[in-house]
Tab-separated table of C-alpha atoms in Angstrom:
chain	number	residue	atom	x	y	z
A	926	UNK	CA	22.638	-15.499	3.149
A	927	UNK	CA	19.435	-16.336	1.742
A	928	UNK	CA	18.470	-14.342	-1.372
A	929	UNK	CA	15.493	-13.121	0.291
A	930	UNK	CA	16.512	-12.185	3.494
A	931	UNK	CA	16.225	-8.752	4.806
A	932	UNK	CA	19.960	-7.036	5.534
A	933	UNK	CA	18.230	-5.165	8.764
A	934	UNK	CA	16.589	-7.732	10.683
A	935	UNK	CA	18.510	-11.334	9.121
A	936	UNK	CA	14.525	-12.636	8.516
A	937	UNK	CA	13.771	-14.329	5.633
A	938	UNK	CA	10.384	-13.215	4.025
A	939	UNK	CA	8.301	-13.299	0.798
A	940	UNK	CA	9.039	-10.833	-1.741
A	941	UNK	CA	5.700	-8.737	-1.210
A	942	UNK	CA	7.231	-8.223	2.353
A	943	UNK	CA	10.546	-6.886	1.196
A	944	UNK	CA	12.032	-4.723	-1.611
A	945	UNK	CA	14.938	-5.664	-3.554
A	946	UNK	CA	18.220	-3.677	-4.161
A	947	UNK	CA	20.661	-3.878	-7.236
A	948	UNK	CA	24.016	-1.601	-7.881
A	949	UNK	CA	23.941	0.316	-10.948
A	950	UNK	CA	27.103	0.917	-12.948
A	951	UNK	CA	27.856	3.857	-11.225
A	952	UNK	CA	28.022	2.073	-8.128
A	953	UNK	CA	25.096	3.468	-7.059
A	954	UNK	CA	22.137	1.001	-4.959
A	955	UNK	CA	18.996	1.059	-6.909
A	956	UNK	CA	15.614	0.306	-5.823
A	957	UNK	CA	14.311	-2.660	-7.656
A	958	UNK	CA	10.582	-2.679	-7.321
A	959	UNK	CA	9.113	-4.719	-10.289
A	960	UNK	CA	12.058	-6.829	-8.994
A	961	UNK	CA	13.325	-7.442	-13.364
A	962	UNK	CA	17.185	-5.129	-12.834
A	963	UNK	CA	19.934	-7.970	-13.516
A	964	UNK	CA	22.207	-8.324	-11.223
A	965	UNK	CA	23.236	-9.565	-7.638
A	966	UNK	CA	20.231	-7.778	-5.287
A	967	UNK	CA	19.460	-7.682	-1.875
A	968	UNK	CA	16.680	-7.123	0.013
A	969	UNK	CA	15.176	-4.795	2.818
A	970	UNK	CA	12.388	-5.296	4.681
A	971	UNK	CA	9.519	-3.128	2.465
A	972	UNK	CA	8.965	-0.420	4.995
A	973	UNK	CA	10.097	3.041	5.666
A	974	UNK	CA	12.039	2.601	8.529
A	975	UNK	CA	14.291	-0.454	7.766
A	976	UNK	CA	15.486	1.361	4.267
A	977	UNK	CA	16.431	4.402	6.784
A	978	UNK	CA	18.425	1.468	9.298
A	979	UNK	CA	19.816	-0.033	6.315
A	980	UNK	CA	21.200	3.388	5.342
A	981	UNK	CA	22.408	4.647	8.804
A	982	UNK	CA	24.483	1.573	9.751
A	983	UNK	CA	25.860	0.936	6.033
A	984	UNK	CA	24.233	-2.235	5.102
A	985	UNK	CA	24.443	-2.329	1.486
A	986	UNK	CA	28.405	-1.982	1.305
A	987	UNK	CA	27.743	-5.069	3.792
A	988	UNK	CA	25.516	-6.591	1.601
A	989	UNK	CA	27.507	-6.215	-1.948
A	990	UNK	CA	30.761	-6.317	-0.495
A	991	UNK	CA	32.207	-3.164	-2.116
A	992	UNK	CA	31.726	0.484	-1.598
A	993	UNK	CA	28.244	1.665	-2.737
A	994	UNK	CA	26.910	5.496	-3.494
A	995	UNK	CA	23.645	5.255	-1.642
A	996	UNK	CA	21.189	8.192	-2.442
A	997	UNK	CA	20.740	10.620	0.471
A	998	UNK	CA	16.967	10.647	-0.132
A	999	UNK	CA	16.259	7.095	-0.778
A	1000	UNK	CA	13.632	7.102	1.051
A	1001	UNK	CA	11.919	9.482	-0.516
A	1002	UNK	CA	12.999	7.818	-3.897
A	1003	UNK	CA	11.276	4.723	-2.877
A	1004	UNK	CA	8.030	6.468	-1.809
A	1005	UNK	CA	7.774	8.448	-5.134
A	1006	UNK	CA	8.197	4.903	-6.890
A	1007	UNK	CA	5.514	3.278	-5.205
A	1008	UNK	CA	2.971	6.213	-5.336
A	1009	UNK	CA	4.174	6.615	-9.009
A	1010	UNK	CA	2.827	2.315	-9.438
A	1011	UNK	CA	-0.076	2.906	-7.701
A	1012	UNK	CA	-1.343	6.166	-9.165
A	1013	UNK	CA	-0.612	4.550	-12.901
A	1014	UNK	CA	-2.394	1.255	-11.868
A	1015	UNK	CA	-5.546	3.625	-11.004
A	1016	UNK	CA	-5.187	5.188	-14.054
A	1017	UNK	CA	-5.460	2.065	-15.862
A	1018	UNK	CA	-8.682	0.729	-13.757
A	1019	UNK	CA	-10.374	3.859	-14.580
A	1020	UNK	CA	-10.065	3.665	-18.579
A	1021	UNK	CA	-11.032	0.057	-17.751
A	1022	UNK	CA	-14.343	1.222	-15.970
A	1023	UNK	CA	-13.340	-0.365	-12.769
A	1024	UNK	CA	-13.020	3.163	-10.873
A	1025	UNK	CA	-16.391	4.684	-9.287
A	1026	UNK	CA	-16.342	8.270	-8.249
A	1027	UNK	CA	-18.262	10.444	-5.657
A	1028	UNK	CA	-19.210	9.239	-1.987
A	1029	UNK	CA	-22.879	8.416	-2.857
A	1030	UNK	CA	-22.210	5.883	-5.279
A	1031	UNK	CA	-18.714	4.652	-3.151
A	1032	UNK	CA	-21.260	3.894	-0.667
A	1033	UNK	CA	-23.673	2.259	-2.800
A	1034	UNK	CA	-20.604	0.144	-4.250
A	1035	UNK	CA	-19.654	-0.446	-0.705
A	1036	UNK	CA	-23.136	-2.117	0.084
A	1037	UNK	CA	-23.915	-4.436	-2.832
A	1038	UNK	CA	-20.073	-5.364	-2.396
A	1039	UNK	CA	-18.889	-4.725	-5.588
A	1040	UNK	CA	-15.874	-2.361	-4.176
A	1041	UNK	CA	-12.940	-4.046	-4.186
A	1042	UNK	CA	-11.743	-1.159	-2.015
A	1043	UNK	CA	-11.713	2.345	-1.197
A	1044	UNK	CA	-9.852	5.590	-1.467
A	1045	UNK	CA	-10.380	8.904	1.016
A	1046	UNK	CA	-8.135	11.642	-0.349
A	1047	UNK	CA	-6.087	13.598	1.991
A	1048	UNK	CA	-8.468	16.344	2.414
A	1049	UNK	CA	-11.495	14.364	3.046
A	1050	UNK	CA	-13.630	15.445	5.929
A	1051	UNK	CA	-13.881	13.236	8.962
A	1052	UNK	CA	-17.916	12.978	8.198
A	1053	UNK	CA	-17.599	11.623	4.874
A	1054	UNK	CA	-15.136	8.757	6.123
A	1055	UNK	CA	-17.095	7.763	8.807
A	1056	UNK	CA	-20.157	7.182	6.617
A	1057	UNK	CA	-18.493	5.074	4.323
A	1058	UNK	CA	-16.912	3.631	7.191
A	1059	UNK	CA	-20.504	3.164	8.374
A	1060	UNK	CA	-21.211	1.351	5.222
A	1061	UNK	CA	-17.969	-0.986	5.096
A	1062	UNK	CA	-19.175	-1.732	8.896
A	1063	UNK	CA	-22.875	-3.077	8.128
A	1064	UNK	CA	-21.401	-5.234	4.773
A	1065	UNK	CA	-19.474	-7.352	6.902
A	1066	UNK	CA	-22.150	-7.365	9.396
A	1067	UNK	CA	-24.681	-8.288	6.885
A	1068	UNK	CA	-22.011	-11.414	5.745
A	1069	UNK	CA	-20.165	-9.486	2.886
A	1070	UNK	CA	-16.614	-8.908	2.182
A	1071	UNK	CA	-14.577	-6.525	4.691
A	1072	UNK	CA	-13.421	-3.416	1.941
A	1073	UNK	CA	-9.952	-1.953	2.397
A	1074	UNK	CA	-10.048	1.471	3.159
A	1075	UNK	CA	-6.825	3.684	2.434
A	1076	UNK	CA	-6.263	7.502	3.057
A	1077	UNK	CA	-2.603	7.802	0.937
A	1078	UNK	CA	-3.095	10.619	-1.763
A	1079	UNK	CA	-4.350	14.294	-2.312
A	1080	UNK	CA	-6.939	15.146	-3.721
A	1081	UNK	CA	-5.053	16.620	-6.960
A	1082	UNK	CA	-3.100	13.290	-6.799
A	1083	UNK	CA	-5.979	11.472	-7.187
A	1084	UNK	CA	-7.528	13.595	-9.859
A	1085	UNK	CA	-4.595	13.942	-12.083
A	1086	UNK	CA	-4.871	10.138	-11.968
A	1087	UNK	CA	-9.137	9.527	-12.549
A	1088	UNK	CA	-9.653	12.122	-14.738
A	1089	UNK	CA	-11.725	13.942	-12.275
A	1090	UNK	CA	-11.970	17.317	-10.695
A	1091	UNK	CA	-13.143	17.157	-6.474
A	1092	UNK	CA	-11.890	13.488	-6.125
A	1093	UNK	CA	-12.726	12.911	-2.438
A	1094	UNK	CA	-13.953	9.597	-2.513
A	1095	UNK	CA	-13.236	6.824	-4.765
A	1096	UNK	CA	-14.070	3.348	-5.323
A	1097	UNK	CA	-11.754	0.457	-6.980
A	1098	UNK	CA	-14.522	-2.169	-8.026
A	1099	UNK	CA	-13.172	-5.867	-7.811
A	1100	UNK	CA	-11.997	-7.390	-10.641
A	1101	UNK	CA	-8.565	-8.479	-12.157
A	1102	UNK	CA	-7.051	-4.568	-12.678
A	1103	UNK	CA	-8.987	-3.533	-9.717
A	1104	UNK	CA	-6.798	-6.786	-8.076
A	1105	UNK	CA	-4.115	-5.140	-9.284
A	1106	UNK	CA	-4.290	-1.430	-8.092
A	1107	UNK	CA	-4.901	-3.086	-4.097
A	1108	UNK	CA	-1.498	-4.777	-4.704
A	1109	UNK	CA	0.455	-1.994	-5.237
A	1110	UNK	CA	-1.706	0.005	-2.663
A	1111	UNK	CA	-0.841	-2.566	0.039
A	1112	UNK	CA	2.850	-1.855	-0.853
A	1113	UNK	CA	2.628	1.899	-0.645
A	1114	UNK	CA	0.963	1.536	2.746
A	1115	UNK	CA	2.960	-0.486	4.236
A	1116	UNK	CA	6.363	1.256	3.414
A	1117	UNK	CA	4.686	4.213	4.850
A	1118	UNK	CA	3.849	2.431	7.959
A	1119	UNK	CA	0.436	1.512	8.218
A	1120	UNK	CA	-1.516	-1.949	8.052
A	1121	UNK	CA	-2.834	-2.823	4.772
A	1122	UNK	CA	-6.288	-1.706	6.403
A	1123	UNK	CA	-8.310	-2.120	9.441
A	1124	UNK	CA	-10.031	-5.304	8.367
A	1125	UNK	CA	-9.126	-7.234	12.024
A	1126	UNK	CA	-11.146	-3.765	13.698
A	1127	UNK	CA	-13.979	-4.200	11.285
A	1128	UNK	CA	-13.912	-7.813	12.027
A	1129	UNK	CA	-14.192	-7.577	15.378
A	1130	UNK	CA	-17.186	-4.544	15.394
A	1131	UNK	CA	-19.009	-7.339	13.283
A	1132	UNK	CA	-18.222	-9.772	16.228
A	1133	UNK	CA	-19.578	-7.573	18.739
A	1134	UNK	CA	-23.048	-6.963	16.823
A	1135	UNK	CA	-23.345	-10.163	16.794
A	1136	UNK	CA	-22.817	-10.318	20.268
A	1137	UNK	CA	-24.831	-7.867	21.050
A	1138	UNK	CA	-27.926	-9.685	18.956
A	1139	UNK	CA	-27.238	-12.554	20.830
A	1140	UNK	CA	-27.871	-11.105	24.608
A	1141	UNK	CA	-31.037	-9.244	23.063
């Protein structure tokens, strides 16, 4: 089997799509997400629901050919390791001045383009999404980039990381670190299920502006 192919589906992917496994010397599987434990791995396709197949049906004793201690809340292991990457990466972009805080100036950094992306905490009311939704919107209308947009963390999460009290809104400015904090964001959003963002749908509203011009 190909060292990269997922034990669930048999599909062979990159290792951004996929998160690698190695058995501990307790016999136990162990997430590998930096991908550096030595060791025979295999992989799993990097989402939520294929760890929980690869669990149910046994896969790893499959996949190392012995009898492996899997963690009953792998799942949740994997989760808290991702979070745990992203959350230190944003601590890192904000000591490096790549972090902007408070909607007014997200939405200014939205506009001129400089935001690399964007973060909504949990408790963030539907009014002060949509306007910075509104502003991601008219960037890529107006020929700028199309900002990621992701809604992952609590507010206290995303405090505890920036250094802030109130962290609602939140702005990762693009540069390298700030290339490195959507990376690991990505990650976390896929395993949790969702799309890396809505860029297609904000693509497409773009599209039908121009559309729209056009028949004017």
């Amino acid at each position: 089997m190909n060292d990269r192919t997922c034990i669930v589906t048999r599909r062979t992917a990159e290792p951004d799509e996929l998160i690698r496994f190695v058995v501990g010397p307790d016999s136990t599987v162990v997430p590998d997400i930096k991908r550096t434990l030595p060791g025979r791995g295999c992989w799993v396709t990097a989402n939520r629901l294929h760890i929980e197949k690869a669990v149910a049906r046994n896969l790893f004793d499959r996949a190392f050919k012995a009898k492996v201690s899997v963690p009953a809340d792998l799942g949740n292991l994997i989760d808290g390791l991702l979070a745990k990457s992203v959350l230190g990466m944003l601590g890192l972009a904000r000591k490096a001045g790549a972090v902007i805080l408070g909607a007014t100036k997200v939405e200014a950094a939205v506009r001129d383009g400089s935001a690399l992306l964007v973060l909504h905490a949990l408790e963030a009311s539907d009014d002060g999404v949509r306007k910075i939704a509104q502003a991601r919107r008219a960037t890529v209308h107006l020929g700028g980039p199309s900002i990621l947009a992701y809604k992952l963390f609590s507010e206290a999460e995303l405090g505890l990381a920036l250094g802030g009290t109130n962290v609602i809104h939140a702005a990762v400015l693009a540069d390298d670190v700030g290339s490195a904090v959507e990376k690991r964001m990505v990650a976390l959003d896929r395993y949790r299920g969702g799309p890396p963002d809505d860029l297609a749908r904000l693509a497409a509203i773009a599209d039908e502006d121009e559309a729209a011009e056009d028949v004017e």
